[in-house]
Amino acid sequence: MYTQYSVQSAAFLLSVVVIAGQALAHTGAMGIVKERMDGMSILGDHAKSVGDMLKGKASFDLVAVEEAGQAFVTHGEKIPSLFPDTEQSREGTATEALPAIWDNWDEFVALAEKFTNDSQALLTVANNLSNGTQSVDHQSRAVRSIFFKTVKNCSACHERFRLDQD
Amino acid sequence: MVGRWAPLFVTFLLVTGGLSFLWSAHTRNDQNEQLRMAALALNNPLPSVDTDRGELVARAGGCVACHTDTANEGRLLAGGVRLDSAFGTFVSPNISSDAQEGIGTWSLEMFAQAVLNGRRPDGGHYWPVFPYPAYALMSGQDIADLYAWLQSTAPVSTASEEHELLIPDIARAGLGIWKSLYVPENYRPGLFVERGEYLVEGPAHCATCHAQRDIVGGVSDRRLSGNSRGPDGSKVPAITAAALQDWTVDDLMFYLEIGMTPEGDFSGGHMATVIEHGTAHLSPEDLRAIAVYLKSPANKES
């Protein structure tokens, strides 16, 4: 009845009870919620473009890295203003924003700032590389390390302040 | 969801704990434990013990994450992480090298009994909130490296806190039978040919969340075909080769290292924690091994 692979986990059964909700898709979002989702989607597109290069799915292109860095900086600066403490913002259709944002506002703003600063560093690295003469291999390694540092902020903020998708 | 299993699980423990006609299951459990310890002994004396590797195992296995109260700036491995559940609150104990409060005086044998078999030094059972049913598949080398690293960390003299449970401590007695059903039977060197499969099944315990659970909360079918009732009642996606057909090996490596999906999104929640405190610390070779295994025909749906 139980195979040799039968492993349980009450680790899970006994695991942390968190309140979960069913997140809706992006569709149906309006106003400020739609605006910030669109902004986030642009971040996602740029992250994908750099990610594909680092995975070797697309050819290495410093101009695209610079564009990503620039988009991250521009949007990062706007993040706090896209999360006003209003009913629309807190409870608008389709939003995945958690109330923790407004309960821990300083922390949320600090994360946005850290993301912006790291993005600035990504942009600077990309700018310097395009003015230099290093091999593509070297360029790719340099971009990888600063890109990883920058996007850790995406996960860190989502982990704390965005509802689980599934 | 947790709430649905809770009464069943408790009933199971109380009933099995009190009944003796299930003695054969008990015996089987003891035999399994002996087998695992014998397999471990086969690897002894180990060619070499590597504390740096031990730290990687501790991170991949989530030991550091669950035994360090990072949120309250707790010291490394000093415990104190509160795990709320339908049974009350478990508090992870101090497993630093402190002789009094940690495991500083434990032998390798005592340590292996705890991690592989859920056995306490006094012969009793640990609650499976400590995920030993997955660790039961860890190799002797990993256990020895892990032990060496834990013993090399700074001792912290913070006392472990008591759990605050709604069920009587005596229910632990019923865990022997439960373990005979849910702790894998035949650990032996060579069980896993591929390192990727070993990592997925053993230390990284992916099935804990990505496999379906049965009525008393055990995973009796370890295929990674998803779980409609995940840790917080939310869905955990399937990660069989078929489910991951649109992901390349590089996509998976990227995801397990920084959490980025092929679309450029970053997941949060439980998987983000698994990545941040676990897979992000693995070597590129180990990440590749996991990704290759996940994409292989062996990781099948049915």
PDB file of C-alpha atoms in Angstrom, chain A:
ATOM      1  CA  MET A   1       0.000   0.000   0.000  1.00  0.00           C
ATOM      2  CA  TYR A   2       2.743   2.401   0.858  1.00  0.00           C
ATOM      3  CA  THR A   3       5.584   2.294  -1.564  1.00  0.00           C
ATOM      4  CA  GLN A   4       9.214   2.384  -0.651  1.00  0.00           C
ATOM      5  CA  TYR A   5       9.054   6.040  -1.461  1.00  0.00           C
ATOM      6  CA  SER A   6       6.452   6.813   1.099  1.00  0.00           C
ATOM      7  CA  VAL A   7       7.642   9.921   2.774  1.00  0.00           C
ATOM      8  CA  GLN A   8       5.331  12.117   4.719  1.00  0.00           C
ATOM      9  CA  SER A   9       5.645  15.393   5.946  1.00  0.00           C
ATOM     10  CA  ALA A  10       3.792  16.498   8.848  1.00  0.00           C
ATOM     11  CA  ALA A  11       6.504  19.108   8.645  1.00  0.00           C
ATOM     12  CA  PHE A  12       4.072  20.459   6.268  1.00  0.00           C
ATOM     13  CA  LEU A  13       0.960  19.179   7.898  1.00  0.00           C
ATOM     14  CA  LEU A  14       2.150  20.813  11.059  1.00  0.00           C
ATOM     15  CA  SER A  15       3.493  23.734   9.192  1.00  0.00           C
ATOM     16  CA  VAL A  16       2.992  27.396   9.570  1.00  0.00           C
ATOM     17  CA  VAL A  17      -0.570  28.456   9.036  1.00  0.00           C
ATOM     18  CA  VAL A  18      -0.740  31.499   6.861  1.00  0.00           C
ATOM     19  CA  ILE A  19      -3.799  33.200   5.543  1.00  0.00           C
ATOM     20  CA  ALA A  20      -4.126  32.542   1.882  1.00  0.00           C
ATOM     21  CA  GLY A  21      -6.309  34.060  -0.713  1.00  0.00           C
ATOM     22  CA  GLN A  22      -7.005  33.358  -4.304  1.00  0.00           C
ATOM     23  CA  ALA A  23      -5.327  35.927  -6.464  1.00  0.00           C
ATOM     24  CA  LEU A  24      -7.021  36.921  -9.647  1.00  0.00           C
ATOM     25  CA  ALA A  25      -5.236  37.550 -12.858  1.00  0.00           C
ATOM     26  CA  HIS A  26      -4.050  40.969 -13.898  1.00  0.00           C
ATOM     27  CA  THR A  27      -7.286  41.419 -15.849  1.00  0.00           C
ATOM     28  CA  GLY A  28      -9.878  43.682 -14.299  1.00  0.00           C
ATOM     29  CA  ALA A  29      -7.365  45.961 -12.622  1.00  0.00           C
ATOM     30  CA  MET A  30      -8.126  49.665 -12.828  1.00  0.00           C
ATOM     31  CA  GLY A  31      -6.663  53.009 -11.862  1.00  0.00           C
ATOM     32  CA  ILE A  32      -3.667  53.010  -9.565  1.00  0.00           C
ATOM     33  CA  VAL A  33      -3.625  49.205  -9.380  1.00  0.00           C
ATOM     34  CA  LYS A  34      -3.484  48.899 -13.156  1.00  0.00           C
ATOM     35  CA  GLU A  35      -0.826  51.592 -13.323  1.00  0.00           C
ATOM     36  CA  ARG A  36       1.522  49.849 -10.912  1.00  0.00           C
ATOM     37  CA  MET A  37       0.906  46.426 -12.463  1.00  0.00           C
ATOM     38  CA  ASP A  38       1.836  47.814 -15.858  1.00  0.00           C
ATOM     39  CA  GLY A  39       4.998  49.267 -14.332  1.00  0.00           C
ATOM     40  CA  MET A  40       5.863  45.940 -12.713  1.00  0.00           C
ATOM     41  CA  SER A  41       5.207  44.112 -16.001  1.00  0.00           C
ATOM     42  CA  ILE A  42       7.743  46.364 -17.702  1.00  0.00           C
ATOM     43  CA  LEU A  43      10.278  45.406 -15.008  1.00  0.00           C
ATOM     44  CA  GLY A  44       9.460  41.770 -15.755  1.00  0.00           C
ATOM     45  CA  ASP A  45      10.040  42.247 -19.494  1.00  0.00           C
ATOM     46  CA  HIS A  46      13.445  43.797 -18.896  1.00  0.00           C
ATOM     47  CA  ALA A  47      14.406  41.146 -16.355  1.00  0.00           C
ATOM     48  CA  LYS A  48      13.476  38.494 -18.916  1.00  0.00           C
ATOM     49  CA  SER A  49      15.535  40.174 -21.612  1.00  0.00           C
ATOM     50  CA  VAL A  50      18.696  40.255 -19.454  1.00  0.00           C
ATOM     51  CA  GLY A  51      17.970  36.787 -18.074  1.00  0.00           C
ATOM     52  CA  ASP A  52      17.702  35.308 -21.573  1.00  0.00           C
ATOM     53  CA  MET A  53      21.126  36.716 -22.448  1.00  0.00           C
ATOM     54  CA  LEU A  54      22.721  35.279 -19.332  1.00  0.00           C
ATOM     55  CA  LYS A  55      21.143  31.897 -20.054  1.00  0.00           C
ATOM     56  CA  GLY A  56      22.499  32.016 -23.594  1.00  0.00           C
ATOM     57  CA  LYS A  57      18.976  32.055 -25.073  1.00  0.00           C
ATOM     58  CA  ALA A  58      19.622  35.452 -26.640  1.00  0.00           C
ATOM     59  CA  SER A  59      22.884  37.020 -27.732  1.00  0.00           C
ATOM     60  CA  PHE A  60      24.647  39.307 -25.306  1.00  0.00           C
ATOM     61  CA  ASP A  61      23.644  42.926 -25.841  1.00  0.00           C
ATOM     62  CA  LEU A  62      24.936  45.681 -23.553  1.00  0.00           C
ATOM     63  CA  VAL A  63      22.463  48.212 -24.908  1.00  0.00           C
ATOM     64  CA  ALA A  64      19.583  46.052 -23.677  1.00  0.00           C
ATOM     65  CA  VAL A  65      21.276  45.786 -20.267  1.00  0.00           C
ATOM     66  CA  GLU A  66      21.545  49.576 -20.113  1.00  0.00           C
ATOM     67  CA  GLU A  67      17.886  49.887 -21.036  1.00  0.00           C
ATOM     68  CA  ALA A  68      16.947  47.449 -18.292  1.00  0.00           C
ATOM     69  CA  GLY A  69      19.048  49.326 -15.713  1.00  0.00           C
ATOM     70  CA  GLN A  70      17.464  52.620 -16.758  1.00  0.00           C
ATOM     71  CA  ALA A  71      13.925  51.191 -16.581  1.00  0.00           C
ATOM     72  CA  PHE A  72      14.625  49.701 -13.143  1.00  0.00           C
ATOM     73  CA  VAL A  73      15.892  53.043 -11.798  1.00  0.00           C
ATOM     74  CA  THR A  74      12.999  55.037 -13.267  1.00  0.00           C
ATOM     75  CA  HIS A  75      10.357  52.651 -11.997  1.00  0.00           C
ATOM     76  CA  GLY A  76      12.067  51.981  -8.666  1.00  0.00           C
ATOM     77  CA  GLU A  77      11.866  55.676  -7.809  1.00  0.00           C
ATOM     78  CA  LYS A  78       8.140  55.649  -8.539  1.00  0.00           C
ATOM     79  CA  ILE A  79       7.223  52.561  -6.497  1.00  0.00           C
ATOM     80  CA  PRO A  80       6.295  54.326  -3.205  1.00  0.00           C
ATOM     81  CA  SER A  81       4.005  56.812  -4.964  1.00  0.00           C
ATOM     82  CA  LEU A  82       2.188  53.959  -6.733  1.00  0.00           C
ATOM     83  CA  PHE A  83       1.074  52.499  -3.388  1.00  0.00           C
ATOM     84  CA  PRO A  84      -0.947  55.292  -1.746  1.00  0.00           C
ATOM     85  CA  ASP A  85      -2.868  54.390   1.402  1.00  0.00           C
ATOM     86  CA  THR A  86      -6.330  54.620  -0.135  1.00  0.00           C
ATOM     87  CA  GLU A  87      -9.159  52.116  -0.365  1.00  0.00           C
ATOM     88  CA  GLN A  88      -8.749  51.865  -4.140  1.00  0.00           C
ATOM     89  CA  SER A  89      -5.081  51.091  -3.706  1.00  0.00           C
ATOM     90  CA  ARG A  90      -5.552  48.613  -0.858  1.00  0.00           C
ATOM     91  CA  GLU A  91      -8.559  46.756  -2.182  1.00  0.00           C
ATOM     92  CA  GLY A  92      -8.799  47.449  -5.908  1.00  0.00           C
ATOM     93  CA  THR A  93      -9.806  44.573  -8.199  1.00  0.00           C
ATOM     94  CA  ALA A  94      -7.073  42.021  -8.913  1.00  0.00           C
ATOM     95  CA  THR A  95      -4.506  43.569  -6.614  1.00  0.00           C
ATOM     96  CA  GLU A  96      -1.904  41.282  -5.081  1.00  0.00           C
ATOM     97  CA  ALA A  97      -0.614  43.991  -2.764  1.00  0.00           C
ATOM     98  CA  LEU A  98      -0.659  42.903   0.905  1.00  0.00           C
ATOM     99  CA  PRO A  99      -1.803  45.139   3.790  1.00  0.00           C
ATOM    100  CA  ALA A 100       1.692  44.591   5.238  1.00  0.00           C
ATOM    101  CA  ILE A 101       2.836  47.360   2.867  1.00  0.00           C
ATOM    102  CA  TRP A 102       0.956  50.018   4.818  1.00  0.00           C
ATOM    103  CA  ASP A 103       1.578  48.399   8.216  1.00  0.00           C
ATOM    104  CA  ASN A 104       5.329  48.500   7.534  1.00  0.00           C
ATOM    105  CA  TRP A 105       5.540  51.505   5.274  1.00  0.00           C
ATOM    106  CA  ASP A 106       9.118  52.488   6.178  1.00  0.00           C
ATOM    107  CA  GLU A 107      10.369  49.029   5.433  1.00  0.00           C
ATOM    108  CA  PHE A 108       8.549  48.958   2.087  1.00  0.00           C
ATOM    109  CA  VAL A 109      10.036  52.320   1.086  1.00  0.00           C
ATOM    110  CA  ALA A 110      13.503  51.207   2.202  1.00  0.00           C
ATOM    111  CA  LEU A 111      13.229  48.109  -0.020  1.00  0.00           C
ATOM    112  CA  ALA A 112      12.169  50.226  -2.982  1.00  0.00           C
ATOM    113  CA  GLU A 113      15.131  52.537  -2.347  1.00  0.00           C
ATOM    114  CA  LYS A 114      17.568  49.668  -2.084  1.00  0.00           C
ATOM    115  CA  PHE A 115      16.208  48.298  -5.350  1.00  0.00           C
ATOM    116  CA  THR A 116      16.698  51.706  -7.008  1.00  0.00           C
ATOM    117  CA  ASN A 117      20.270  52.027  -5.709  1.00  0.00           C
ATOM    118  CA  ASP A 118      21.259  48.545  -6.837  1.00  0.00           C
ATOM    119  CA  SER A 119      19.646  49.251 -10.223  1.00  0.00           C
ATOM    120  CA  GLN A 120      21.733  52.423 -10.467  1.00  0.00           C
ATOM    121  CA  ALA A 121      24.825  50.265  -9.882  1.00  0.00           C
ATOM    122  CA  LEU A 122      23.670  47.893 -12.641  1.00  0.00           C
ATOM    123  CA  LEU A 123      23.265  50.840 -14.988  1.00  0.00           C
ATOM    124  CA  THR A 124      26.721  52.187 -14.088  1.00  0.00           C
ATOM    125  CA  VAL A 125      28.368  48.812 -14.666  1.00  0.00           C
ATOM    126  CA  ALA A 126      26.647  48.503 -18.061  1.00  0.00           C
ATOM    127  CA  ASN A 127      27.684  52.054 -19.026  1.00  0.00           C
ATOM    128  CA  ASN A 128      31.301  51.429 -18.039  1.00  0.00           C
ATOM    129  CA  LEU A 129      31.413  48.147 -19.904  1.00  0.00           C
ATOM    130  CA  SER A 130      30.132  49.711 -23.112  1.00  0.00           C
ATOM    131  CA  ASN A 131      32.937  52.265 -22.903  1.00  0.00           C
ATOM    132  CA  GLY A 132      35.534  49.555 -22.272  1.00  0.00           C
ATOM    133  CA  THR A 133      37.112  46.843 -24.367  1.00  0.00           C
ATOM    134  CA  GLN A 134      36.643  43.707 -22.261  1.00  0.00           C
ATOM    135  CA  SER A 135      35.736  40.380 -23.798  1.00  0.00           C
ATOM    136  CA  VAL A 136      32.074  39.402 -23.986  1.00  0.00           C
ATOM    137  CA  ASP A 137      32.822  36.653 -21.475  1.00  0.00           C
ATOM    138  CA  HIS A 138      34.095  39.158 -18.957  1.00  0.00           C
ATOM    139  CA  GLN A 139      31.187  41.516 -19.646  1.00  0.00           C
ATOM    140  CA  SER A 140      28.670  38.773 -19.179  1.00  0.00           C
ATOM    141  CA  ARG A 141      30.202  37.724 -15.845  1.00  0.00           C
ATOM    142  CA  ALA A 142      30.197  41.303 -14.586  1.00  0.00           C
ATOM    143  CA  VAL A 143      26.581  41.844 -15.630  1.00  0.00           C
ATOM    144  CA  ARG A 144      25.517  38.549 -14.081  1.00  0.00           C
ATOM    145  CA  SER A 145      26.857  39.392 -10.659  1.00  0.00           C
ATOM    146  CA  ILE A 146      25.323  42.888 -10.409  1.00  0.00           C
ATOM    147  CA  PHE A 147      22.075  41.773 -12.081  1.00  0.00           C
ATOM    148  CA  PHE A 148      21.633  38.980  -9.511  1.00  0.00           C
ATOM    149  CA  LYS A 149      22.244  41.435  -6.687  1.00  0.00           C
ATOM    150  CA  THR A 150      19.632  43.811  -8.131  1.00  0.00           C
ATOM    151  CA  VAL A 151      16.880  41.292  -8.760  1.00  0.00           C
ATOM    152  CA  LYS A 152      17.203  39.757  -5.302  1.00  0.00           C
ATOM    153  CA  ASN A 153      15.250  42.867  -4.312  1.00  0.00           C
ATOM    154  CA  CYS A 154      12.373  41.802  -6.573  1.00  0.00           C
ATOM    155  CA  SER A 155      12.013  38.491  -4.684  1.00  0.00           C
ATOM    156  CA  ALA A 156      12.629  40.078  -1.305  1.00  0.00           C
ATOM    157  CA  CYS A 157       9.815  42.577  -1.839  1.00  0.00           C
ATOM    158  CA  HIS A 158       7.420  40.030  -3.358  1.00  0.00           C
ATOM    159  CA  GLU A 159       8.110  37.558  -0.560  1.00  0.00           C
ATOM    160  CA  ARG A 160       7.085  40.063   2.049  1.00  0.00           C
ATOM    161  CA  PHE A 161       4.570  42.318   0.351  1.00  0.00           C
ATOM    162  CA  ARG A 162       2.863  40.477  -2.506  1.00  0.00           C
ATOM    163  CA  LEU A 163       0.244  37.757  -2.289  1.00  0.00           C
ATOM    164  CA  ASP A 164       1.250  34.264  -3.466  1.00  0.00           C
ATOM    165  CA  GLN A 165       0.059  33.754  -7.011  1.00  0.00           C
ATOM    166  CA  ASP A 166      -1.287  30.219  -6.750  1.00  0.00           C
TER     167      ASP A 166
END
